[in-house]
Amino acid sequence: MANLIQSESHLLHTPGSIQPHGILFSLTEPNLIITHVSQNIAEYLGISPQSLLNQPIEKLLSCEQINAIQQTLYQAKGNSNSCQLSFSTPFGKKEFEGSVHRLANMIILELEPKIIEKVENLPDFFAWVSNALANLQKTSNLSEFLHLVASEVKNITQFDRVMVYQFDAQDAGEVVAEAKREDLYPYLGLHYPAPDIPEESRKMYLECRLRYIPHLNAPPVDIVAAENAISSLSVDLTCIHLRSVDTCCVAYHHNMGVAALLVISLIKDGKLWGLVSCHHQTPKYLPHAVRVACDLLGQFASLELANKISQDELDDKIKLRSLHSQVLEAMAQKDNFREALLSPFARLLELVNAQGAAISLDDEIILVGQTPRSEFIDQLIEWIDPQVTDSIFYTDSLSKVYPAAAEYKNVASGVLLLRISQVRRYYLLWFRPEVIQTVNWAGNPLESFQLGADGNLVLCPRKSFELWQETVRFVSKPWKMSEVESAIEFRNAIIGLILTQADELAKLNQELERSNLELASFAFAASHDLKEPLRGIHNYSVFMLEDYTEVLDEIGIERLQTLVRLTQRMESLIDVLLKYSRLGQAELNLHKTDLNTLLRQVIDVFCVSYPENDLEIRLPRSLPLVRCDAILINEVFSNLLSNAFKYNNKAEKWVEIGYLEPREQVKRGWIDAQLAATAPPVFYVKDNGIGIRDHHQETIFRLFKRLHAQNKFGGGIGAGLTITKKIVERHGGIIWAESIYREGTIFYFTLESYSIKSN
Ligand code: ADP
């Protein structure tokens, strides 16, 4: 497919001919002497051009008509003004319509015979124009507006195809609206390279809003000049409506199957924004009134364009805003920012019209849509990070600045990166594919030029109008300013969200700190304020038992003894509470510790505490060196060892203390084989005691939770396992029990973080 409007730039300064559907006169001012005339004057008026040159126009027109021309020129504000003239010819009276305008120091009169018979069948143009304008005003967005422009122009001109063509920042263009005969192949969405309409042609479309070529193949008609006027032929005839057509342009459109052309300029803010281009497969003559109506519509469309564009931009902004709030709302519902960002949402792509996105949080990367592989993204971030300014970096030709990206140009020729945190490695990236993946170019721009005989580049017709993909390599669609702004706004919103969450976290921390303090002061009160009166009660009860035994009866003595027991118990409860509350606060004293030495001390103390014990302590292999707080781990082993002894009613009691290496953990299915190198040892204390029923295996770790009466199994106050668990957790580890009721129990624990695969 050819360019829509083939340039005729090299004709602009040396107009030697006009199209044959009209006639042209050039007159001097003020005497109105004919200096130039088109050769076809003989055909239309039955008078030879030579006989008119250097003659006053009165030779052809009445005084009233000449006055009318002068009046039109006098009132002229623009450079073109309609006029209607009639000529007496050997073939009778002939009606003409056209325009009169000044050009340099000449007056140009361009006339076409009135298409009388057709005018009678034509609709009421005024009604049509006002109707069309009202409809255009009602459209709600730019695309709808441009499509209506195309279809209104098609209605009035009855051309086969009407397209609206929009230029981009690089002067390449796209068919953005189209109204056509149903059987024709659609051109909507096709792209045209910038050389199709060179700078000079753009200037021409900017100056003259309407270009009409009713019969592209009609042979041009020469303009003849009076001898003394030849030098003035070099004037710029850009705005001569009848200007003849470049042969290149003719060939172009011939290849496209186009025989008639009408082009209306769309101008925004003094610049050529686009064109309405009308094609017809056979020659097509339009009455002057139709062209005036089209011109009017073009002018209105140009004026309304700015409104529609800003309306569209506003709509875009509103759409993006609502997208922002949807995404942010979804994020705000998550407990933390990480979780929120890591749950991929397709809407993320719509925020900046990207085809792919990546969320990179420290070492994690989540991919959405079409993206390079994660390892490429890591490297890309490394490269981009130092170049980020104001937390953003974007380019539509990544591999030009970062050649490694050529490998994944299909998905990421364009990238937009947002840095979310200055401290953490948090980034959001969006990707766009190479243009060639997304756009069909309407022809190869390089084919639209050929080297002329003089060595200059000349425009020439393309042979093929088939879709052709231009090799615009390694470049994506550009990031629009509104999209970049949207990304920045999104970043600010995320930061806002993070700050709010950080705020909430800080508040929570404050609360926790406060309740920790309260707990500490409670512990203090418990140890001093509560323990003092308690000790008083205890001491007085003991004194009374010692000094008043004779006075008291048996019931009295028993009650006092209960009181003593209760105060003792209460004191030990308070002690445990105090110890437990301090465990949470005290700094751990971490050192590499030989657990074998530690265990030996534990066993020694155990033997002193239970001198009569008949427990067999099995140590299948020596324990590893670990980093821990030795005093606290001593307590862990002591608790577990004494429980193993206490909660055992077998004739031959035994306990085994050991650990499981990673490969044994893999064998048990607790961890995956690839974690074997890094998994910590799992320690265990196993007995052949009374066992714990399944439903109690969790509850035993609760404070003051006992499964037996205090006088059974020499039990304590139900704090040993709670404290053990707390110590293990302070080391980052976990503890759990496995037990078979009446057969025995195994307590497992780690001193580092550990997670067991859930099956
Ligand atoms: P206590 O200080 O009373 O021994 P623990 O917190 O150490 O309390 O234990 C809580 C409960 O768990 C105990 O009352 C006991 O019923 C049960 N228990 C603890 N260790 C074992 C074990 N090795 N075998 C069976 N039951 C046990």
Coordinates of N, CA, C and O in Angstrom, one line a residue, residues 516-532 535 569-586 632 635 703-704 717 719 722-723 726 730:
N516 N 5.4 -5.2 77.3 CA 6.6 -5.9 77.8 C 7.1 -5.2 79.1 O 7.4 -5.9 80.0
L517 N 7.0 -3.9 79.0 CA 7.4 -3.1 80.2 C 6.5 -3.5 81.4 O 6.9 -3.7 82.5
E518 N 5.2 -3.5 81.0 CA 4.2 -3.8 82.1 C 4.4 -5.2 82.7 O 4.3 -5.4 83.9
L519 N 4.8 -6.1 81.7 CA 5.1 -7.5 82.2 C 6.3 -7.5 83.1 O 6.3 -8.2 84.1
A520 N 7.3 -6.7 82.7 CA 8.5 -6.7 83.5 C 8.2 -6.1 84.9 O 8.7 -6.6 85.9
S521 N 7.4 -5.0 84.8 CA 7.1 -4.4 86.1 C 6.2 -5.3 87.0 O 6.3 -5.4 88.2
F522 N 5.4 -6.1 86.2 CA 4.6 -7.1 86.9 C 5.5 -8.1 87.6 O 5.3 -8.5 88.8
A523 N 6.5 -8.6 86.8 CA 7.4 -9.5 87.4 C 8.1 -9.0 88.6 O 8.3 -9.7 89.6
F524 N 8.5 -7.7 88.5 CA 9.2 -7.0 89.6 C 8.2 -7.0 90.8 O 8.6 -7.4 91.9
A525 N 7.0 -6.6 90.5 CA 6.0 -6.5 91.6 C 5.8 -7.9 92.2 O 5.8 -8.1 93.5
A526 N 5.7 -8.9 91.3 CA 5.5 -10.3 91.8 C 6.7 -10.7 92.7 O 6.5 -11.3 93.7
S527 N 7.9 -10.4 92.2 CA 9.1 -10.9 92.9 C 9.2 -10.2 94.3 O 9.6 -10.8 95.3
H528 N 8.9 -8.9 94.3 CA 9.1 -8.2 95.5 C 7.8 -8.0 96.3 O 7.7 -8.5 97.4
D529 N 6.9 -7.2 95.7 CA 5.7 -6.8 96.4 C 4.9 -8.0 96.8 O 4.4 -8.1 97.9
L530 N 4.8 -9.0 95.8 CA 3.9 -10.2 96.2 C 4.6 -11.2 97.1 O 4.1 -11.8 98.0
K531 N 5.9 -11.3 96.8 CA 6.7 -12.4 97.5 C 6.8 -12.0 99.0 O 6.8 -12.9 99.9
E532 N 7.0 -10.7 99.2 CA 7.2 -10.2 100.6 C 6.0 -10.7 101.5 O 6.2 -11.4 102.5
R535 N 5.8 -14.4 101.9 CA 6.8 -14.9 102.9 C 6.4 -14.7 104.3 O 6.5 -15.5 105.2
R569 N 3.9 -23.3 97.4 CA 3.6 -23.5 96.0 C 3.4 -22.2 95.2 O 3.9 -22.0 94.1
M570 N 2.7 -21.3 95.9 CA 2.5 -20.0 95.3 C 3.9 -19.3 95.0 O 4.0 -18.6 93.9
E571 N 4.8 -19.4 95.9 CA 6.1 -18.8 95.7 C 6.8 -19.4 94.4 O 7.4 -18.7 93.6
S572 N 6.7 -20.8 94.3 CA 7.4 -21.4 93.2 C 6.7 -21.0 91.9 O 7.3 -20.8 90.8
L573 N 5.3 -20.8 91.9 CA 4.6 -20.3 90.7 C 5.1 -18.9 90.3 O 5.4 -18.6 89.1
I574 N 5.2 -18.1 91.3 CA 5.7 -16.7 91.0 C 7.1 -16.7 90.5 O 7.4 -16.0 89.5
D575 N 7.9 -17.6 91.0 CA 9.3 -17.7 90.6 C 9.4 -18.1 89.1 O 10.1 -17.5 88.3
V576 N 8.5 -19.1 88.7 CA 8.5 -19.5 87.3 C 8.0 -18.4 86.4 O 8.6 -18.1 85.3
L577 N 7.0 -17.7 86.8 CA 6.5 -16.6 86.0 C 7.5 -15.5 85.8 O 7.7 -15.0 84.7
L578 N 8.3 -15.3 86.9 CA 9.3 -14.3 86.8 C 10.4 -14.7 85.8 O 10.9 -14.0 85.0
K579 N 10.8 -16.0 85.9 CA 11.8 -16.6 85.1 C 11.3 -16.5 83.6 O 12.1 -16.1 82.7
Y580 N 10.1 -16.9 83.4 CA 9.5 -17.0 82.1 C 9.5 -15.6 81.4 O 9.9 -15.4 80.3
S581 N 9.1 -14.6 82.2 CA 9.0 -13.2 81.6 C 10.4 -12.7 81.3 O 10.6 -12.0 80.4
R582 N 11.4 -13.1 82.2 CA 12.7 -12.6 81.9 C 13.4 -13.3 80.7 O 14.2 -12.7 80.0
L583 N 12.9 -14.5 80.5 CA 13.5 -15.3 79.3 C 13.3 -14.5 78.0 O 14.1 -14.6 77.1
G584 N 12.1 -13.9 77.9 CA 11.8 -13.3 76.7 C 12.6 -12.0 76.4 O 12.8 -11.6 75.3
Q585 N 13.2 -11.4 77.5 CA 13.9 -10.1 77.3 C 15.4 -10.2 77.3 O 16.0 -9.5 76.6
A586 N 15.9 -11.2 78.1 CA 17.3 -11.2 78.3 C 18.0 -11.5 77.0 O 17.5 -12.3 76.2
L632 N 21.2 -21.8 79.2 CA 19.8 -22.1 78.8 C 19.7 -23.5 78.2 O 18.7 -24.2 78.5
E635 N 19.5 -26.0 80.7 CA 18.2 -26.1 81.3 C 17.3 -27.0 80.4 O 16.5 -27.8 80.9
L703 N 1.9 -23.0 79.6 CA 2.4 -22.7 80.9 C 1.4 -23.3 82.0 O 0.2 -23.1 81.8
F704 N 1.9 -23.9 83.0 CA 1.2 -24.5 84.1 C 0.3 -25.6 83.6 O -0.7 -25.9 84.3
I717 N 5.3 -28.1 88.4 CA 4.1 -27.2 88.3 C 3.7 -27.0 86.9 O 2.9 -26.1 86.6
A719 N 5.7 -26.1 84.2 CA 6.3 -25.0 83.5 C 7.6 -25.4 82.8 O 8.1 -24.7 81.9
T722 N 7.3 -25.5 79.0 CA 7.0 -24.1 78.5 C 8.3 -23.3 78.4 O 8.6 -22.7 77.4
I723 N 9.1 -23.5 79.5 CA 10.4 -22.8 79.5 C 11.4 -23.4 78.5 O 12.0 -22.6 77.7
K726 N 10.4 -22.0 75.1 CA 10.8 -20.6 75.0 C 12.3 -20.5 74.7 O 12.7 -19.7 73.8
R730 N 13.9 -19.0 71.4 CA 14.9 -17.8 71.4 C 16.1 -18.1 70.6 O 16.7 -17.2 70.1

